């Protein structure tokens, strides 16, 4: 019975470590995508202002 308890605790700890690692990776990816989107939006905004000013 004690072996079962130790196994469950070890499994929970391992799952927490793995989840934390992958959540950090996903957060980094999402942050990078948000920065790229903002950069592209600013570029498109500048292009539209340029076209609007020349017409």
Coordinates of N, CA, C and O in Angstrom, one line a residue:
X1 N 0.8 -1.2 0.0 CA 0.0 0.0 0.0 C 0.9 1.3 0.0 O 0.5 2.2 -0.7
X2 N 1.9 1.2 0.8 CA 2.8 2.4 0.8 C 3.5 2.7 -0.5 O 3.8 3.8 -0.9
X3 N 3.8 1.6 -1.2 CA 4.4 1.7 -2.6 C 3.4 2.4 -3.5 O 3.9 3.3 -4.3
X4 N 2.1 2.2 -3.4 CA 1.1 2.8 -4.2 C 1.1 4.3 -3.9 O 1.1 5.2 -4.8
X5 N 1.1 4.7 -2.7 CA 1.1 6.1 -2.2 C 2.4 6.8 -2.8 O 2.3 7.9 -3.3
X6 N 3.5 6.2 -2.6 CA 4.8 6.8 -3.1 C 4.7 6.9 -4.6 O 5.1 8.0 -5.2
X7 N 4.2 6.0 -5.3 CA 4.0 6.1 -6.8 C 3.1 7.2 -7.2 O 3.4 7.9 -8.1
X8 N 2.0 7.4 -6.5 CA 1.1 8.4 -6.8 C 1.7 9.8 -6.6 O 1.6 10.7 -7.4
X9 N 2.5 9.9 -5.5 CA 3.1 11.2 -5.2 C 4.2 11.5 -6.2 O 4.3 12.6 -6.7
X10 N 5.0 10.5 -6.6 CA 6.0 10.7 -7.6 C 5.4 11.1 -8.9 O 6.0 12.0 -9.6
X11 N 4.3 10.5 -9.3 CA 3.7 10.8 -10.5 C 3.1 12.2 -10.5 O 3.2 12.9 -11.5
X12 N 2.5 12.6 -9.4 CA 2.0 14.0 -9.3 C 3.1 15.0 -9.4 O 3.0 16.1 -10.1
X13 N 4.3 14.8 -8.8 CA 5.4 15.7 -8.8 C 5.9 15.8 -10.2 O 6.2 16.9 -10.7
X14 N 6.1 14.6 -10.9 CA 6.6 14.6 -12.2 C 5.7 15.4 -13.2 O 6.1 16.1 -14.0
X15 N 4.4 15.1 -13.0 CA 3.4 15.8 -13.9 C 3.5 17.3 -13.7 O 3.4 18.1 -14.7
X16 N 3.6 17.8 -12.5 CA 3.7 19.2 -12.2 C 5.0 19.8 -12.8 O 4.9 20.9 -13.4
X17 N 6.1 19.1 -12.7 CA 7.3 19.6 -13.3 C 7.2 19.7 -14.9 O 7.6 20.7 -15.5
X18 N 6.7 18.6 -15.5 CA 6.5 18.6 -16.9 C 5.5 19.7 -17.4 O 5.8 20.4 -18.3
X19 N 4.4 19.9 -16.7 CA 3.4 20.9 -17.0 C 4.0 22.3 -16.9 O 3.8 23.1 -17.8
X20 N 4.8 22.5 -15.9 CA 5.4 23.8 -15.7 C 6.4 24.1 -16.8 O 6.4 25.2 -17.4
X21 N 7.2 23.1 -17.2 CA 8.1 23.3 -18.3 C 7.4 23.6 -19.6 O 7.8 24.6 -20.3
X22 N 6.4 22.9 -20.0 CA 5.7 23.1 -21.2 C 4.9 24.4 -21.2 O 4.7 25.1 -22.2
X23 N 4.3 24.8 -20.1 CA 3.6 26.1 -20.0 C 4.5 27.2 -20.2 O 4.2 28.2 -20.9
X24 N 5.8 27.1 -19.7 CA 6.8 28.2 -20.0 C 7.1 28.3 -21.4 O 7.2 29.4 -22.0
X25 N 7.2 27.1 -22.1 CA 7.5 27.1 -23.5 C 6.4 27.8 -24.3 O 6.6 28.6 -25.2
X26 N 5.1 27.4 -24.0 CA 4.0 27.9 -24.7 C 3.8 29.4 -24.4 O 3.5 30.2 -25.3
X27 N 4.1 29.9 -23.2 CA 4.0 31.3 -22.9 C 5.0 32.1 -23.7 O 4.7 33.1 -24.2
X28 N 6.2 31.5 -23.9 CA 7.2 32.2 -24.7 C 6.8 32.3 -26.2 O 7.0 33.3 -26.8
X29 N 6.2 31.2 -26.7 CA 5.7 31.2 -28.0 C 4.6 32.2 -28.2 O 4.6 32.9 -29.2
X30 N 3.6 32.2 -27.3 CA 2.5 33.2 -27.4 C 3.0 34.6 -27.4 O 2.6 35.5 -28.1
X31 N 4.0 34.9 -26.5 CA 4.5 36.2 -26.4 C 5.2 36.6 -27.7 O 5.0 37.7 -28.2
X32 N 6.0 35.7 -28.3 CA 6.6 36.0 -29.6 C 5.6 36.2 -30.7 O 5.8 37.2 -31.5
X33 N 4.5 35.5 -30.7 CA 3.5 35.7 -31.7 C 2.8 37.0 -31.5 O 2.5 37.7 -32.5
X34 N 2.5 37.4 -30.3 CA 1.9 38.7 -30.0 C 2.8 39.8 -30.5 O 2.3 40.8 -31.1
X35 N 4.1 39.7 -30.2 CA 5.1 40.8 -30.6 C 5.1 40.9 -32.2 O 5.1 42.0 -32.7
X36 N 5.1 39.7 -32.8 CA 5.1 39.7 -34.3 C 3.9 40.3 -34.9 O 3.9 41.1 -35.8
X37 N 2.7 40.0 -34.3 CA 1.5 40.5 -34.7 C 1.4 42.1 -34.5 O 1.0 42.8 -35.4
X38 N 1.9 42.5 -33.4 CA 1.9 44.0 -33.1 C 2.8 44.7 -34.1 O 2.5 45.7 -34.7
X39 N 4.0 44.1 -34.4 CA 4.9 44.7 -35.4 C 4.3 44.7 -36.8 O 4.4 45.8 -37.4
X40 N 3.6 43.7 -37.2 CA 3.0 43.7 -38.5 C 1.8 44.6 -38.6 O 1.6 45.3 -39.6
X41 N 1.1 44.8 -37.5 CA -0.1 45.7 -37.5 C 0.5 47.1 -37.6 O -0.1 48.0 -38.3
X42 N 1.6 47.4 -36.9 CA 2.1 48.8 -37.0 C 2.6 49.1 -38.4 O 2.5 50.2 -38.9
X43 N 3.2 48.1 -39.1 CA 3.7 48.2 -40.4 C 2.5 48.5 -41.4 O 2.6 49.4 -42.2
X44 N 1.5 47.7 -41.2 CA 0.3 47.9 -42.1 C -0.3 49.3 -41.8 O -0.8 49.9 -42.8
X45 N -0.4 49.7 -40.6 CA -0.9 51.0 -40.3 C -0.1 52.1 -40.9 O -0.7 53.0 -41.5
X46 N 1.2 52.0 -40.9 CA 2.1 53.0 -41.5 C 1.8 53.0 -43.1 O 1.8 54.1 -43.7
X47 N 1.7 51.8 -43.7 CA 1.4 51.7 -45.1 C 0.1 52.4 -45.4 O 0.0 53.2 -46.4
X48 N -0.9 52.1 -44.6 CA -2.2 52.7 -44.9 C -2.2 54.2 -44.8 O -2.8 54.9 -45.5
X49 N -1.5 54.7 -43.7 CA -1.4 56.2 -43.6 C -0.6 56.8 -44.7 O -1.0 57.9 -45.2
X50 N 0.4 56.1 -45.3 CA 1.1 56.6 -46.4 C 0.2 56.7 -47.6 O 0.2 57.7 -48.4
X51 N -0.6 55.6 -47.9 CA -1.5 55.6 -49.1 C -2.6 56.6 -48.9 O -3.0 57.3 -49.8
X52 N -3.1 56.8 -47.7 CA -4.2 57.7 -47.4 C -3.7 59.2 -47.6 O -4.4 60.0 -48.2
X53 N -2.4 59.4 -47.2 CA -1.9 60.8 -47.4 C -1.6 61.1 -48.9 O -1.6 62.3 -49.3
X54 N -1.3 60.1 -49.7 CA -0.9 60.4 -51.1 C -2.1 60.5 -52.0 O -2.0 60.9 -53.1
X55 N -3.3 60.0 -51.5 CA -4.5 60.1 -52.4 C -5.2 61.4 -52.3 O -5.1 62.2 -51.5

